[in-house]
């Protein structure tokens, strides 16, 4: 019997990617697709790549439209998920692709988002220590941010093994789809093609406290994070270059061993062979994360680099992976670790 | 019992795309992967997106390596397929992604390829009139060229309905993967990014006789083709803008009707609703073709435009689709009509 | 004594490019920079590449702001230029980068733009036969559209020599800056990167009558045009692939001779040596046009291809070139024929 | 009387950019253009954007070909400059765009380049403290590497003011032209478009010791550098994200003051107003560097970001700027601080 899934926020990039993955998921039947300003429009005009759904008309997001589904994916602007989730019964699996329920610390939430904290849901990054356990049977899931996914996968092995000092410096490049479909001048094709530029510099990006939360939990102590995001001339992908001082005495072999141990069993995380480096192209459209790590002997820093597709592993793929775990389905169902390259 | 498939030419873009699709094909088990200059290398270093095959070592292409498979895909340079195919038994399905067996006219072959004609195999474009019949039970298949696929899908409905004059003008833009992985200066990223340029201007492109062959067969008379290919700053995709004078008296409704009739039942060809235009992004990584058509009332020309992914529907997807038909599998098996967008 | 120039519409791409060129023009001093919704903002925040003007504040476009200049460049939305120009004295050189005064036929104007015809000004394409004469001493100049510039330069030699039939088929690819800075979903970087798509198919693009006007004037008979524009994943550049049946008896040598004769003396139009093809990269940021032509012997069509930078030769460079002629300055002053490549 | 300049290595990206700038330099006349494997070819086929030089034939690089010039620019592979320079008289200004004479420490040279140290020439980064003085009247100039230019401009103000701890972490994204025109698979357009990837991770990039040399000289103590370069899907541009712990007690105002003081008089370095961030598009094709800086209060790190065009300010523009100083010409001659954007 198929799992019946609804997607709220179906006209955006996150919602579109959830639908793309669900179309290939053998256990899921797509029910309601809802939106706000897009309500009443044909999905085919909004998401022309989703051919099998082209004739669907977007409904207005409402409790009625979302009722009667086993799973509801929320791909809404920040601050909108709580009101929708409240109206859905406790047996419905609600998977929130937004930020509202990611942070445990209410003060962090208010400092970075400026509103009252809605609460904390089980966190949808199964690869973290204890991550899968937290998701078994869950009926509410907070999907991680795209940058925190990339950064946590790159650095948690180092902190789990205790080989890194608790101060990380992260510079990440993201494709423009990470900024959503909002009509902003700096996101125009004419502006982004051929250009790299930073934003949210100086610790202000809202994903920063989420990274700190994840890495600190693994390290067992507070890990400080300096995070600088940059916008790259590509539609998809995140390349996160993460580094931290190695603890005294840590050598290259210890680093390699820590990563092999942490990642050996992961179905979607690929620790690359020595000498090969991640690229966002290799994971395009897939739920895979490519990881490589090196020890800079002169600076005695661990450099860990991850490549993910921000819309897939960084959002919708992570959401479906967590849904699979919550529902007791095989974790890989409907998800591919093969990128669309070149 | 799984179909066992080998891929010769596994290190190139066409071979890599065949492997990508076969990894998602539920009835296929991937056997030998072979290459020429890449023999002995890990596939993971050559095709880093094909994670499940990363540990495979490329074998040298030989009769021995390719023996014992139900299907052998050839993704070889022009002129190399015949020698390999000869060594494979008549019961083995050989699917040639190269040009060697596409043309029926030996003189055309020699004029455009400069060598002796190897022969003609059943042509792997099921959407053409009679196309599927020719493939049922076939054990040799010539996969169409990427441009002829795009152009034939855009124009055959007009010629099948007899509404177009037999002179077509075609300008197509292709992503750089259509030119393969050869190390040529004009294919460097620094050269192609931010740049459009034509090539093979003046009727010299080798895909021209194949277009003429396809359209003439549908029209029942010789259709002349003026074809200009251009290189676009993207890795994948073909946008083919095709036009021909409308026959006297043909109006917009007749044009629309012709296309609806020809394409209504096609699983992978999407005739878009009026007002919506194809884009290569919408079919990225998928086996879909998007088609739209208009009648220019002032010039009395039919303008038919198609968008495909040159590596998928234009090469490897068409190959797998044809394989499915030849083997009696459902035609859509292992193939998606959903693009990876944005 | 410097020519004092104002630019109305300074926040858009056309206005920004006019300013970029004027900053390098040795005879021009930049006076007022005005805008509509951008009035009151620092130019540095709107056009961060125009460093020497970063501190300028955009004034509201008005007769007062534009008074007291020798030259006023108008880079305004269609339909806005007449009202501004009326308020400028007859001795002021007004260079309109918009469409309002390009067409001679009022019915064409109304059919394509839906409003009353404002009039016709001397046309700023000096390369056309008689083009320079029309600009000497002019005090009103209509700058050609970007596509008509590319197409007219590619085809006028054929029509001037009488070697082409009067029906042209044109497919052009444009960078996204040709669509301006308007915030439209299909112009987002996420949508355009990696994608080619057509628009205005079927004869509806507003530049069509302008092409017909130019080519017909050269040919001495009405030249029909089938024009299909496409949007390419690059910020700048137009590649126009133009073709027409060759007149009976015309051979490759006649074609080459016609182009050599028409273009030999042009400072900004480069007829490439045989075997070399235009690219938009080679003219990036320059006022150059690269042209190549071939005769397709099988289709007996002349294929003429041009590459320009839509913002430079296609808009602001053409405007400055025409200004130079009107003011009696050397035509090349402040303009480069050297592209910024790669 | 014009300065007569020769360019050795005219077929590559650096040589081509030197020629592009010299074509716009009012005091320079271009003499010999030489190459190695390109000798005998028309420059127009190698550098099609350099229209005025299209008819020039590349000569073989030799003492004879380079004799009789006032300035000789060397754009050669590493290790080739010394032999050529030796044959040029002491009165000839030799400007080496390669690495051979950049490093002062012979051991560093050998460790990173694997050969014997050729020597040290005056260093062509006038913005560094004392930088201009070292270039006055010089007849040998070592042009800095592109990354060291970007990084040194971003960080030297912090080290000059003594506000940063001597350990810098740098992640930079470069356009593909930084890797040159060499035919390597990972530089193909199909590979780089839509993809970000790192290289030279772990401290191995050859520009690392040059950064350490520059920053240490300014700081008056050894500054350690952790440097990770990444390849971005664009032809030109470097965005360098540089950070270091702020010294205790340093606040945002002190940071801003340090940068304003260091950069106020620089003709090509633009410290952006608060809230505006550099982009590589804004400096495309120009000799400008855009800089912005922030203090992350939580991490207490100074984040300094620079954007340059790797071929212009990062190579050829820096070379011409240094030539101007050495020859006593106004520093800005022939150089623009205006980018070609969008």
Short mmCIF file of C-alpha atoms in Angstrom, two decimals, chain C residues 4-303:
data_model
loop_
_atom_site.label_atom_id
_atom_site.label_comp_id
_atom_site.label_asym_id
_atom_site.label_seq_id
_atom_site.Cartn_x
_atom_site.Cartn_y
_atom_site.Cartn_z
CA UNK C 4 29.30 67.06 -21.73
CA UNK C 5 27.05 64.01 -21.67
CA UNK C 6 24.11 62.93 -19.55
CA UNK C 7 22.72 59.43 -19.26
CA UNK C 8 19.06 58.85 -18.48
CA UNK C 9 18.34 55.33 -17.31
CA UNK C 10 21.71 54.92 -15.64
CA UNK C 11 20.79 51.99 -13.45
CA UNK C 12 19.99 49.52 -16.25
CA UNK C 13 22.33 47.45 -18.34
CA UNK C 14 22.22 49.71 -21.39
CA UNK C 15 22.74 52.85 -19.32
CA UNK C 16 25.53 51.21 -17.39
CA UNK C 17 27.29 50.24 -20.59
CA UNK C 18 26.97 53.76 -21.98
CA UNK C 19 28.61 55.03 -18.80
CA UNK C 20 31.33 52.40 -18.98
CA UNK C 21 32.25 53.51 -22.48
CA UNK C 22 32.00 57.22 -21.71
CA UNK C 23 34.40 56.74 -18.80
CA UNK C 24 36.99 55.69 -21.37
CA UNK C 25 36.11 58.34 -23.95
CA UNK C 26 38.78 61.05 -24.05
CA UNK C 27 36.48 63.79 -25.31
CA UNK C 28 33.53 63.26 -22.99
CA UNK C 29 32.82 64.48 -19.50
CA UNK C 30 30.02 62.68 -17.70
CA UNK C 31 27.35 65.03 -16.37
CA UNK C 32 24.01 63.98 -15.01
CA UNK C 33 23.18 60.34 -14.39
CA UNK C 34 19.48 59.90 -13.90
CA UNK C 35 16.98 57.16 -13.23
CA UNK C 36 13.46 56.46 -12.20
CA UNK C 37 13.07 53.96 -9.38
CA UNK C 38 16.79 54.18 -8.68
CA UNK C 39 16.76 57.94 -8.05
CA UNK C 40 18.48 58.80 -4.81
CA UNK C 41 20.68 55.70 -4.72
CA UNK C 42 24.46 55.63 -4.98
CA UNK C 43 25.55 54.53 -8.42
CA UNK C 44 28.18 52.38 -6.72
CA UNK C 45 25.50 50.13 -5.29
CA UNK C 46 23.73 49.79 -8.64
CA UNK C 47 26.69 49.53 -10.98
CA UNK C 48 29.57 48.35 -8.82
CA UNK C 49 31.89 47.95 -11.80
CA UNK C 50 31.83 51.70 -12.55
CA UNK C 51 34.29 52.49 -9.80
CA UNK C 52 35.06 56.11 -10.72
CA UNK C 53 31.34 56.94 -10.50
CA UNK C 54 30.68 54.97 -7.32
CA UNK C 55 29.98 58.06 -5.26
CA UNK C 56 27.52 59.61 -7.70
CA UNK C 57 23.89 59.75 -6.61
CA UNK C 58 21.30 59.00 -9.28
CA UNK C 59 19.02 61.96 -9.94
CA UNK C 60 15.40 61.66 -10.99
CA UNK C 61 15.06 61.87 -14.78
CA UNK C 62 13.71 65.31 -15.58
CA UNK C 63 14.18 68.16 -18.01
CA UNK C 64 16.06 70.07 -15.36
CA UNK C 65 18.47 67.28 -14.60
CA UNK C 66 19.20 66.70 -18.27
CA UNK C 67 19.56 70.37 -19.18
CA UNK C 68 22.94 71.87 -19.98
CA UNK C 69 24.50 68.88 -21.73
CA UNK C 70 25.79 68.56 -25.27
CA UNK C 71 24.65 64.96 -25.55
CA UNK C 72 21.90 63.09 -23.76
CA UNK C 73 21.76 59.31 -23.94
CA UNK C 74 18.35 57.83 -23.31
CA UNK C 75 18.28 54.25 -22.03
CA UNK C 76 14.62 54.12 -21.08
CA UNK C 77 11.81 51.59 -21.38
CA UNK C 78 10.00 51.65 -24.71
CA UNK C 79 7.61 54.55 -25.11
CA UNK C 80 9.33 56.90 -22.72
CA UNK C 81 11.86 58.62 -24.94
CA UNK C 82 9.64 61.02 -26.86
CA UNK C 83 8.42 62.88 -23.80
CA UNK C 84 11.98 63.37 -22.55
CA UNK C 85 13.40 64.31 -25.95
CA UNK C 86 10.77 66.98 -26.52
CA UNK C 87 12.08 68.87 -23.56
CA UNK C 88 15.63 68.95 -24.89
CA UNK C 89 16.58 71.68 -27.33
CA UNK C 90 17.19 70.98 -31.03
CA UNK C 91 20.92 71.61 -30.64
CA UNK C 92 21.32 68.91 -28.06
CA UNK C 93 22.34 65.56 -29.50
CA UNK C 94 19.82 63.03 -28.23
CA UNK C 95 20.87 59.41 -28.65
CA UNK C 96 18.00 57.04 -27.97
CA UNK C 97 19.02 53.50 -27.09
CA UNK C 98 15.35 52.47 -27.06
CA UNK C 99 13.09 51.45 -29.90
CA UNK C 100 10.83 54.48 -30.15
CA UNK C 101 12.34 56.14 -33.20
CA UNK C 102 13.76 53.20 -35.13
CA UNK C 103 10.92 52.28 -37.45
CA UNK C 104 9.86 54.28 -40.46
CA UNK C 105 6.52 52.59 -40.89
CA UNK C 106 3.96 53.74 -38.34
CA UNK C 107 1.78 50.69 -38.96
CA UNK C 108 4.69 48.38 -38.17
CA UNK C 109 5.29 50.29 -34.99
CA UNK C 110 1.71 50.01 -33.86
CA UNK C 111 1.45 46.36 -34.85
CA UNK C 112 4.48 45.39 -32.79
CA UNK C 113 4.46 47.92 -29.95
CA UNK C 114 0.74 48.65 -29.60
CA UNK C 115 1.00 52.41 -29.30
CA UNK C 116 1.08 55.45 -31.54
CA UNK C 117 4.28 55.96 -33.55
CA UNK C 118 6.52 58.66 -32.12
CA UNK C 119 8.46 59.31 -35.32
CA UNK C 120 11.67 58.28 -37.03
CA UNK C 121 15.19 59.47 -36.29
CA UNK C 122 18.43 58.98 -38.17
CA UNK C 123 19.42 55.37 -37.69
CA UNK C 124 22.63 54.62 -35.89
CA UNK C 125 24.11 51.81 -37.94
CA UNK C 126 26.90 53.52 -39.87
CA UNK C 127 27.94 50.32 -41.66
CA UNK C 128 24.78 50.20 -43.73
CA UNK C 129 25.01 51.79 -47.19
CA UNK C 130 24.54 55.50 -46.66
CA UNK C 131 24.60 54.96 -42.94
CA UNK C 132 27.35 57.41 -42.10
CA UNK C 133 25.94 60.18 -44.27
CA UNK C 134 22.66 60.05 -42.40
CA UNK C 135 24.48 60.60 -39.12
CA UNK C 136 26.75 63.53 -40.00
CA UNK C 137 25.61 66.46 -37.94
CA UNK C 138 22.52 64.64 -36.69
CA UNK C 139 21.02 65.84 -33.42
CA UNK C 140 18.66 62.93 -32.96
CA UNK C 141 19.84 59.32 -33.33
CA UNK C 142 17.89 56.09 -32.98
CA UNK C 143 20.29 53.36 -31.87
CA UNK C 144 19.42 50.05 -33.54
CA UNK C 145 18.18 47.07 -31.61
CA UNK C 146 20.79 44.53 -30.65
CA UNK C 147 19.44 41.73 -32.83
CA UNK C 148 18.92 44.01 -35.87
CA UNK C 149 22.51 45.14 -35.50
CA UNK C 150 23.83 41.59 -35.56
CA UNK C 151 21.52 40.47 -38.35
CA UNK C 152 21.95 43.52 -40.56
CA UNK C 153 25.73 43.31 -40.37
CA UNK C 154 25.60 39.63 -41.29
CA UNK C 155 23.21 39.92 -44.21
CA UNK C 156 23.49 43.37 -45.74
CA UNK C 157 26.52 42.45 -47.86
CA UNK C 158 24.53 39.67 -49.50
CA UNK C 159 21.57 41.92 -50.26
CA UNK C 160 23.77 44.81 -51.33
CA UNK C 161 25.38 42.51 -53.87
CA UNK C 162 22.09 41.05 -55.03
CA UNK C 163 23.20 37.50 -54.43
CA UNK C 164 20.47 36.39 -51.99
CA UNK C 165 16.79 35.66 -52.41
CA UNK C 166 14.57 37.97 -50.38
CA UNK C 167 13.60 35.51 -47.69
CA UNK C 168 15.90 35.22 -44.71
CA UNK C 169 15.78 32.72 -41.89
CA UNK C 170 17.47 33.86 -38.71
CA UNK C 171 18.10 32.11 -35.44
CA UNK C 172 19.97 34.12 -32.86
CA UNK C 173 21.25 33.34 -29.39
CA UNK C 174 21.50 36.17 -26.93
CA UNK C 175 23.02 36.57 -23.52
CA UNK C 176 20.62 37.40 -20.75
CA UNK C 177 21.61 41.04 -20.42
CA UNK C 178 19.64 41.60 -23.62
CA UNK C 179 16.53 41.05 -21.55
CA UNK C 180 17.49 43.79 -19.14
CA UNK C 181 17.51 43.93 -15.37
CA UNK C 182 13.80 43.30 -14.94
CA UNK C 183 13.06 40.80 -12.20
CA UNK C 184 11.43 37.98 -14.12
CA UNK C 185 11.54 34.35 -13.00
CA UNK C 186 12.92 32.99 -16.26
CA UNK C 187 15.89 35.35 -16.00
CA UNK C 188 17.07 34.05 -12.63
CA UNK C 189 20.53 32.58 -12.69
CA UNK C 190 19.18 29.23 -11.52
CA UNK C 191 16.94 29.11 -14.58
CA UNK C 192 19.33 30.27 -17.27
CA UNK C 193 22.57 28.56 -16.32
CA UNK C 194 22.93 25.32 -18.22
CA UNK C 195 19.87 26.05 -20.33
CA UNK C 196 18.96 27.19 -23.82
CA UNK C 197 15.39 28.21 -24.62
CA UNK C 198 13.60 30.12 -27.35
CA UNK C 199 11.13 32.95 -26.98
CA UNK C 200 9.09 35.22 -29.20
CA UNK C 201 8.80 32.36 -31.70
CA UNK C 202 6.64 32.66 -34.80
CA UNK C 203 7.50 36.16 -35.95
CA UNK C 204 6.38 38.04 -32.88
CA UNK C 205 9.67 39.53 -31.71
CA UNK C 206 9.64 43.31 -31.90
CA UNK C 207 12.98 43.45 -33.65
CA UNK C 208 11.59 41.66 -36.70
CA UNK C 209 10.19 44.70 -38.54
CA UNK C 210 13.46 46.54 -37.93
CA UNK C 211 15.39 43.74 -39.63
CA UNK C 212 12.97 43.77 -42.54
CA UNK C 213 13.32 47.53 -42.81
CA UNK C 214 17.10 47.40 -42.92
CA UNK C 215 17.49 44.49 -45.30
CA UNK C 216 14.73 45.69 -47.63
CA UNK C 217 16.35 49.10 -47.91
CA UNK C 218 19.61 47.51 -48.94
CA UNK C 219 18.02 45.00 -51.30
CA UNK C 220 15.72 47.46 -52.97
CA UNK C 221 12.84 45.04 -52.52
CA UNK C 222 10.96 43.66 -49.56
CA UNK C 223 12.97 41.03 -47.72
CA UNK C 224 10.91 38.65 -45.63
CA UNK C 225 12.38 37.56 -42.33
CA UNK C 226 11.69 34.54 -40.15
CA UNK C 227 13.34 35.34 -36.84
CA UNK C 228 13.68 33.12 -33.79
CA UNK C 229 15.55 34.45 -30.76
CA UNK C 230 16.91 32.14 -28.07
CA UNK C 231 18.26 32.82 -24.63
CA UNK C 232 21.74 31.46 -23.95
CA UNK C 233 23.53 30.81 -20.65
CA UNK C 234 25.85 33.80 -20.81
CA UNK C 235 25.55 37.38 -19.67
CA UNK C 236 26.58 39.06 -22.92
CA UNK C 237 26.77 38.36 -26.61
CA UNK C 238 24.67 37.63 -29.66
CA UNK C 239 25.43 34.95 -32.18
CA UNK C 240 23.16 35.37 -35.20
CA UNK C 241 22.94 32.54 -37.70
CA UNK C 242 21.35 34.01 -40.81
CA UNK C 243 20.65 32.31 -44.09
CA UNK C 244 18.91 32.84 -47.37
CA UNK C 245 18.75 30.99 -50.65
CA UNK C 246 21.48 32.10 -52.98
CA UNK C 247 20.30 33.49 -56.29
CA UNK C 248 20.75 31.02 -59.14
CA UNK C 249 24.30 30.83 -60.36
CA UNK C 250 25.85 32.35 -57.28
CA UNK C 251 28.95 30.47 -56.20
CA UNK C 252 31.21 30.54 -53.16
CA UNK C 253 33.60 32.99 -54.73
CA UNK C 254 30.83 35.46 -55.48
CA UNK C 255 29.70 35.23 -51.89
CA UNK C 256 33.16 35.84 -50.52
CA UNK C 257 33.70 38.75 -52.88
CA UNK C 258 30.44 40.39 -51.88
CA UNK C 259 31.39 40.30 -48.21
CA UNK C 260 34.94 41.46 -48.76
CA UNK C 261 33.73 44.38 -50.79
CA UNK C 262 31.09 45.45 -48.31
CA UNK C 263 33.19 45.12 -45.18
CA UNK C 264 36.75 45.91 -46.23
CA UNK C 265 36.84 49.44 -44.89
CA UNK C 266 34.82 48.98 -41.74
CA UNK C 267 36.72 49.77 -38.54
CA UNK C 268 34.61 47.57 -36.30
CA UNK C 269 33.45 44.75 -38.56
CA UNK C 270 35.86 41.88 -38.98
CA UNK C 271 35.29 39.50 -41.86
CA UNK C 272 37.19 36.48 -40.62
CA UNK C 273 39.60 34.50 -42.78
CA UNK C 274 38.20 31.36 -44.32
CA UNK C 275 37.93 28.55 -41.84
CA UNK C 276 37.64 30.72 -38.75
CA UNK C 277 34.26 31.23 -37.13
CA UNK C 278 32.93 34.04 -34.97
CA UNK C 279 32.50 33.65 -31.23
CA UNK C 280 30.84 35.98 -28.82
CA UNK C 281 33.80 35.64 -26.49
CA UNK C 282 36.10 37.27 -29.01
CA UNK C 283 34.03 40.47 -29.04
CA UNK C 284 33.10 40.55 -25.35
CA UNK C 285 32.99 44.13 -24.14
CA UNK C 286 34.15 45.50 -27.48
CA UNK C 287 32.49 47.37 -30.32
CA UNK C 288 33.59 44.75 -32.80
CA UNK C 289 31.45 42.49 -34.93
CA UNK C 290 32.91 39.27 -36.25
CA UNK C 291 31.42 37.97 -39.49
CA UNK C 292 31.88 34.80 -41.48
CA UNK C 293 29.94 33.51 -44.44
CA UNK C 294 29.67 30.23 -46.33
CA UNK C 295 27.73 28.85 -49.22
CA UNK C 296 26.09 25.51 -48.50
CA UNK C 297 26.44 23.85 -51.89
CA UNK C 298 23.78 21.19 -51.32
CA UNK C 299 21.11 23.53 -49.98
CA UNK C 300 22.38 26.43 -52.12
CA UNK C 301 21.99 28.74 -49.15
CA UNK C 302 24.21 31.57 -48.01
CA UNK C 303 24.94 31.11 -44.29
#
